[in-house]
């Protein structure tokens, strides 16, 4: 699999797959992502979605140690809402093997679902994967 680097920062790496150009992979390369960098990264991905017709996003969070609810909320109710209308409807997430982080994600999702029950994220194909290959294939 030949990955094409699109953007690299201190906290994230954004890549596409040469043979599957409709897939974008964002990898957390640090144990946390400050909200400003998080938003910059995903706004950049938004421009790729429009320009390169990305329909599937894989978010590899395995390096993260810190869960940040305001970032997750913005990601779900603002960014994903916009991306839905641009054709990005498939999302795969690879979480760290960390029970506390996974529980934080679950609680965060429940909070978002109760606060924003009609969000477009509910119409998206959002699933979790254990590996990058699994995320690409499903």
Coordinates of N, CA, C and O in Angstrom, one line a residue, residues 14-132:
X14 N -1.7 13.4 7.7 CA -2.8 13.2 6.8 C -2.3 12.6 5.6 O -1.3 13.1 5.0
X15 N -2.9 11.5 5.2 CA -2.4 10.7 4.0 C -3.6 10.2 3.2 O -4.7 10.1 3.7
X16 N -3.3 9.9 1.9 CA -4.3 9.2 1.1 C -3.6 8.0 0.6 O -2.3 7.9 0.7
X17 N -4.3 7.1 0.0 CA -3.8 5.8 -0.5 C -3.8 5.9 -2.0 O -4.8 6.2 -2.6
X18 N -2.6 5.7 -2.6 CA -2.5 5.9 -4.1 C -3.5 5.1 -4.8 O -4.2 5.6 -5.7
X19 N -3.7 3.8 -4.4 CA -4.6 2.9 -5.2 C -6.1 3.1 -4.8 O -7.0 2.6 -5.5
X20 N -6.3 3.8 -3.7 CA -7.7 4.1 -3.2 C -7.8 5.6 -2.9 O -7.9 5.9 -1.7
X21 N -7.8 6.4 -3.9 CA -7.8 7.9 -3.6 C -9.0 8.5 -2.9 O -8.9 9.6 -2.5
X22 N -10.1 7.7 -2.8 CA -11.2 8.2 -2.1 C -11.1 8.0 -0.6 O -12.0 8.5 0.2
X23 N -10.0 7.5 -0.1 CA -9.8 7.2 1.3 C -8.8 8.2 1.9 O -7.7 8.4 1.3
X24 N -9.1 8.9 3.0 CA -8.1 9.7 3.7 C -7.9 9.1 5.1 O -8.8 8.7 5.7
X25 N -6.6 9.1 5.5 CA -6.2 8.6 6.8 C -5.6 9.7 7.6 O -4.7 10.4 7.1
X26 N -6.1 10.0 8.7 CA -5.5 11.0 9.6 C -5.0 10.2 10.8 O -5.8 9.4 11.4
X27 N -3.8 10.4 11.2 CA -3.1 9.6 12.3 C -2.7 10.6 13.4 O -2.0 11.6 13.0
X28 N -3.1 10.4 14.6 CA -2.6 11.1 15.7 C -1.2 10.6 15.9 O -0.9 9.5 16.1
X29 N -0.2 11.6 15.9 CA 1.2 11.2 16.1 C 1.7 11.6 17.4 O 2.9 11.4 17.7
X30 N 0.9 12.1 18.2 CA 1.2 12.6 19.6 C 0.2 12.0 20.5 O -0.8 11.4 20.1
X31 N 0.4 12.2 21.8 CA -0.5 11.6 22.8 C -1.7 12.5 23.0 O -2.7 12.2 23.7
X32 N -1.7 13.7 22.5 CA -2.8 14.6 22.5 C -2.8 15.5 21.3 O -1.7 15.7 20.7
X33 N -3.9 16.1 20.9 CA -4.0 17.1 19.8 C -4.7 18.4 20.4 O -5.9 18.3 20.7
X34 N -4.0 19.5 20.5 CA -4.6 20.7 20.9 C -5.8 21.0 20.0 O -5.7 20.8 18.8
X35 N -6.9 21.6 20.6 CA -8.1 21.9 19.8 C -7.8 22.7 18.5 O -8.4 22.5 17.5
X36 N -6.9 23.7 18.6 CA -6.6 24.5 17.5 C -6.0 23.7 16.3 O -6.4 23.8 15.2
X37 N -5.1 22.8 16.7 CA -4.5 21.9 15.7 C -5.5 20.9 15.2 O -5.5 20.6 14.0
X38 N -6.3 20.4 16.1 CA -7.4 19.5 15.7 C -8.3 20.1 14.6 O -8.5 19.5 13.5
X39 N -8.7 21.3 14.9 CA -9.6 22.0 13.9 C -8.8 22.3 12.6 O -9.4 22.1 11.5
X40 N -7.6 22.8 12.7 CA -6.8 23.0 11.5 C -6.7 21.8 10.6 O -6.8 21.8 9.4
X41 N -6.4 20.7 11.3 CA -6.2 19.4 10.6 C -7.5 19.0 9.9 O -7.5 18.6 8.7
X42 N -8.6 19.0 10.6 CA -9.8 18.6 10.0 C -10.4 19.6 8.9 O -11.0 19.2 8.0
X43 N -10.1 20.9 9.1 CA -10.4 21.8 8.0 C -9.6 21.6 6.8 O -10.2 21.7 5.7
X44 N -8.4 21.2 7.0 CA -7.6 20.8 5.8 C -8.2 19.5 5.1 O -8.3 19.5 3.9
X45 N -8.5 18.6 5.9 CA -9.2 17.3 5.4 C -10.4 17.7 4.7 O -10.7 17.2 3.6
X46 N -11.2 18.7 5.2 CA -12.4 19.1 4.5 C -12.1 19.7 3.1 O -12.9 19.4 2.2
X47 N -11.0 20.4 3.0 CA -10.6 20.8 1.6 C -10.3 19.7 0.7 O -10.6 19.7 -0.5
X48 N -9.6 18.6 1.2 CA -9.3 17.4 0.5 C -10.6 16.7 0.0 O -10.7 16.2 -1.1
X49 N -11.6 16.7 1.0 CA -12.9 16.0 0.7 C -13.5 16.7 -0.6 O -13.9 16.0 -1.5
X50 N -13.5 18.0 -0.6 CA -14.1 18.7 -1.7 C -13.2 18.5 -3.0 O -13.8 18.2 -4.0
X51 N -11.9 18.7 -2.9 CA -11.0 18.7 -4.1 C -10.8 17.3 -4.6 O -10.8 17.1 -5.8
X52 N -10.7 16.3 -3.7 CA -10.3 15.0 -4.2 C -11.4 14.0 -4.1 O -11.2 12.8 -4.3
X53 N -12.6 14.4 -3.7 CA -13.8 13.5 -3.6 C -13.5 12.4 -2.6 O -13.9 11.2 -2.9
X54 N -13.0 12.7 -1.5 CA -12.8 11.7 -0.4 C -14.2 11.3 0.1 O -15.1 12.2 0.4
X55 N -14.5 10.0 0.2 CA -15.7 9.5 0.7 C -15.6 8.7 2.0 O -16.6 8.4 2.7
X56 N -14.3 8.4 2.4 CA -14.1 7.6 3.5 C -12.9 8.2 4.3 O -11.9 8.4 3.7
X57 N -13.1 8.4 5.6 CA -12.1 8.9 6.5 C -11.7 7.8 7.5 O -12.6 7.2 8.2
X58 N -10.5 7.6 7.7 CA -10.0 6.7 8.8 C -9.2 7.6 9.8 O -8.3 8.3 9.4
X59 N -9.7 7.6 11.0 CA -9.0 8.3 12.1 C -8.3 7.4 13.0 O -9.0 6.7 13.8
X60 N -7.0 7.3 12.9 CA -6.2 6.4 13.7 C -5.8 7.2 15.0 O -4.9 8.0 15.0
X61 N -6.4 6.8 16.1 CA -6.2 7.5 17.4 C -5.3 6.7 18.3 O -5.3 7.0 19.5
X62 N -4.7 5.7 17.9 CA -4.0 4.8 18.8 C -2.9 5.4 19.6 O -2.6 4.9 20.7
X63 N -2.3 6.5 19.2 CA -1.3 7.2 20.0 C -1.9 8.1 21.0 O -1.1 8.6 21.9
X64 N -3.2 8.4 21.0 CA -3.7 9.4 21.9 C -3.8 8.8 23.3 O -4.2 7.6 23.5
X65 N -3.6 9.7 24.3 CA -3.7 9.3 25.7 C -4.8 10.2 26.4 O -5.3 9.9 27.4
X66 N -5.0 11.4 25.7 CA -5.9 12.4 26.3 C -7.1 12.5 25.4 O -7.0 12.7 24.2
X67 N -8.3 12.4 26.1 CA -9.6 12.5 25.4 C -10.1 14.0 25.7 O -10.0 14.4 26.8
X68 N -10.5 14.7 24.6 CA -10.9 16.1 24.8 C -12.3 16.2 24.2 O -12.6 16.3 23.0
X69 N -13.3 16.3 25.1 CA -14.7 16.4 24.7 C -15.1 17.6 23.8 O -15.8 17.4 22.8
X70 N -14.6 18.8 24.1 CA -14.9 19.9 23.1 C -14.4 19.6 21.7 O -15.1 20.0 20.7
X71 N -13.3 19.0 21.5 CA -12.8 18.6 20.2 C -13.8 17.6 19.5 O -14.2 17.7 18.4
X72 N -14.2 16.6 20.3 CA -15.1 15.6 19.8 C -16.4 16.2 19.4 O -17.0 15.8 18.4
X73 N -16.9 17.1 20.2 CA -18.2 17.7 20.0 C -18.1 18.5 18.7 O -19.0 18.4 17.8
X74 N -17.1 19.3 18.5 CA -17.0 20.1 17.3 C -16.9 19.2 16.1 O -17.5 19.4 15.1
X75 N -16.1 18.1 16.2 CA -15.9 17.1 15.1 C -17.2 16.5 14.7 O -17.5 16.3 13.5
X76 N -18.1 16.1 15.7 CA -19.3 15.5 15.4 C -20.4 16.4 14.9 O -21.1 16.1 13.9
X77 N -20.6 17.6 15.6 CA -21.8 18.4 15.3 C -21.5 19.5 14.3 O -22.5 20.1 13.7
X78 N -20.3 19.8 14.0 CA -20.0 20.9 13.1 C -19.3 20.3 11.9 O -19.8 20.4 10.8
X79 N -18.1 19.7 12.1 CA -17.3 19.2 10.9 C -18.0 18.1 10.2 O -18.1 18.2 9.0
X80 N -18.5 17.1 10.9 CA -19.1 16.0 10.2 C -20.4 16.4 9.5 O -20.7 15.9 8.5
X81 N -21.1 17.4 10.1 CA -22.3 17.9 9.5 C -22.0 18.5 8.1 O -22.6 18.2 7.1
X82 N -20.9 19.3 8.1 CA -20.5 19.9 6.8 C -20.0 18.8 5.8 O -20.4 18.8 4.6
X83 N -19.3 17.9 6.3 CA -18.7 16.8 5.4 C -19.8 15.9 4.9 O -19.7 15.4 3.7
X84 N -20.8 15.7 5.6 CA -22.0 14.9 5.1 C -22.4 15.4 3.8 O -22.7 14.7 2.8
X85 N -22.6 16.7 3.7 CA -23.1 17.3 2.4 C -22.0 17.4 1.3 O -22.4 17.6 0.2
X86 N -20.8 17.1 1.7 CA -19.7 17.0 0.7 C -19.5 15.6 0.2 O -18.6 15.3 -0.6
X87 N -20.2 14.6 0.8 CA -20.1 13.2 0.3 C -19.2 12.3 1.2 O -19.0 11.1 0.9
X88 N -18.7 12.9 2.3 CA -17.9 12.1 3.2 C -18.8 11.4 4.2 O -19.2 12.1 5.2
X89 N -19.2 10.2 4.0 CA -20.2 9.5 4.8 C -19.7 8.3 5.5 O -20.5 7.7 6.3
X90 N -18.5 7.9 5.2 CA -18.0 6.7 5.9 C -16.8 7.1 6.7 O -15.8 7.7 6.3
X91 N -16.9 6.7 8.0 CA -15.8 7.0 9.0 C -15.4 5.7 9.7 O -16.3 4.9 10.2
X92 N -14.1 5.5 9.8 CA -13.6 4.4 10.6 C -12.6 5.0 11.6 O -11.9 5.9 11.3
X93 N -12.7 4.5 12.8 CA -11.9 5.0 13.9 C -11.1 3.8 14.5 O -11.7 2.7 14.7
X94 N -9.9 4.0 14.8 CA -9.0 3.1 15.5 C -8.7 3.7 16.8 O -7.9 4.7 16.8
X95 N -9.2 3.1 17.9 CA -8.9 3.7 19.2 C -7.7 3.0 19.9 O -7.3 1.9 19.5
X96 N -7.1 3.8 20.8 CA -6.0 3.2 21.6 C -6.6 2.0 22.4 O -7.8 2.0 22.8
X97 N -5.7 1.1 22.7 CA -6.1 0.0 23.6 C -5.9 0.5 25.1 O -4.9 0.4 25.7
X98 N -7.0 1.2 25.5 CA -7.0 1.9 26.8 C -8.4 2.0 27.3 O -9.2 2.7 26.7
X99 N -8.7 1.2 28.3 CA -10.1 1.2 28.8 C -10.7 2.6 29.1 O -11.8 2.9 28.9
X100 N -9.8 3.4 29.8 CA -10.3 4.7 30.2 C -10.6 5.6 29.0 O -11.6 6.2 28.9
X101 N -9.7 5.5 28.0 CA -10.0 6.3 26.8 C -11.2 5.8 26.1 O -12.1 6.6 25.7
X102 N -11.4 4.5 26.0 CA -12.6 4.0 25.3 C -13.9 4.3 26.0 O -14.9 4.7 25.4
X103 N -13.8 4.3 27.4 CA -15.0 4.7 28.2 C -15.3 6.2 28.0 O -16.4 6.6 27.9
X104 N -14.2 7.0 27.9 CA -14.4 8.4 27.7 C -15.1 8.7 26.4 O -16.0 9.6 26.3
X105 N -14.7 8.0 25.3 CA -15.3 8.1 24.0 C -16.8 7.7 24.1 O -17.6 8.4 23.6
X106 N -17.1 6.6 24.8 CA -18.5 6.2 24.9 C -19.3 7.2 25.6 O -20.4 7.6 25.1
X107 N -18.8 7.7 26.7 CA -19.6 8.8 27.5 C -19.7 10.0 26.6 O -20.8 10.6 26.6
X108 N -18.6 10.4 25.9 CA -18.7 11.6 25.0 C -19.7 11.4 23.9 O -20.5 12.4 23.6
X109 N -19.8 10.3 23.3 CA -20.8 10.0 22.3 C -22.2 10.1 22.8 O -23.1 10.7 22.2
X110 N -22.4 9.5 24.0 CA -23.7 9.6 24.6 C -24.1 11.0 24.9 O -25.3 11.4 24.6
X111 N -23.2 11.9 25.3 CA -23.5 13.3 25.6 C -23.9 14.0 24.3 O -24.9 14.7 24.2
X112 N -23.1 13.7 23.2 CA -23.4 14.3 21.9 C -24.8 13.9 21.4 O -25.6 14.7 20.9
X113 N -25.0 12.6 21.5 CA -26.3 12.0 21.0 C -27.5 12.6 21.8 O -28.5 12.9 21.2
X114 N -27.3 12.9 23.1 CA -28.5 13.4 23.8 C -28.6 14.9 23.6 O -29.7 15.4 23.5
X115 N -27.5 15.6 23.3 CA -27.6 17.1 23.0 C -27.9 17.4 21.6 O -28.5 18.4 21.3
X116 N -27.5 16.5 20.7 CA -27.7 16.7 19.2 C -28.3 15.5 18.6 O -27.7 14.8 17.7
X117 N -29.5 15.1 18.9 CA -30.1 13.9 18.5 C -30.4 13.8 17.0 O -30.5 12.7 16.4
X118 N -30.4 15.0 16.3 CA -30.8 14.9 14.9 C -29.6 15.2 14.0 O -29.7 15.5 12.8
X119 N -28.4 15.1 14.5 CA -27.2 15.4 13.7 C -27.0 14.4 12.5 O -27.4 13.3 12.6
X120 N -26.4 14.9 11.5 CA -26.2 14.1 10.3 C -25.3 12.9 10.6 O -25.3 11.9 9.8
X121 N -24.4 13.0 11.6 CA -23.6 11.9 12.0 C -24.4 10.6 12.2 O -23.9 9.5 11.9
X122 N -25.6 10.7 12.5 CA -26.5 9.5 12.7 C -26.8 8.8 11.4 O -27.1 7.7 11.3
X123 N -26.6 9.5 10.2 CA -26.9 9.0 8.9 C -25.6 8.5 8.3 O -25.6 8.0 7.2
X124 N -24.5 8.6 9.0 CA -23.2 8.2 8.4 C -22.9 6.8 8.9 O -23.4 6.2 9.9
X125 N -22.0 6.1 8.1 CA -21.5 4.8 8.4 C -20.2 5.0 9.3 O -19.2 5.2 8.8
X126 N -20.4 5.0 10.6 CA -19.3 5.2 11.5 C -19.1 3.8 12.3 O -20.0 3.3 12.9
X127 N -17.9 3.3 12.1 CA -17.5 2.1 12.8 C -16.1 2.1 13.4 O -15.3 3.0 12.9
X128 N -15.9 1.2 14.3 CA -14.5 1.1 14.9 C -13.8 -0.1 14.3 O -14.4 -1.1 13.9
X129 N -12.5 0.1 14.2 CA -11.6 -1.0 13.7 C -10.5 -1.2 14.6 O -10.1 -0.3 15.4
X130 N -9.8 -2.3 14.5 CA -8.6 -2.6 15.4 C -7.3 -2.3 14.7 O -6.3 -2.0 15.3
X131 N -7.3 -2.4 13.3 CA -6.1 -2.1 12.5 C -6.4 -1.3 11.3 O -7.6 -1.1 10.9
X132 N -5.4 -0.7 10.7 CA -5.5 0.1 9.5 C -6.1 -0.8 8.4 O -7.0 -0.3 7.7

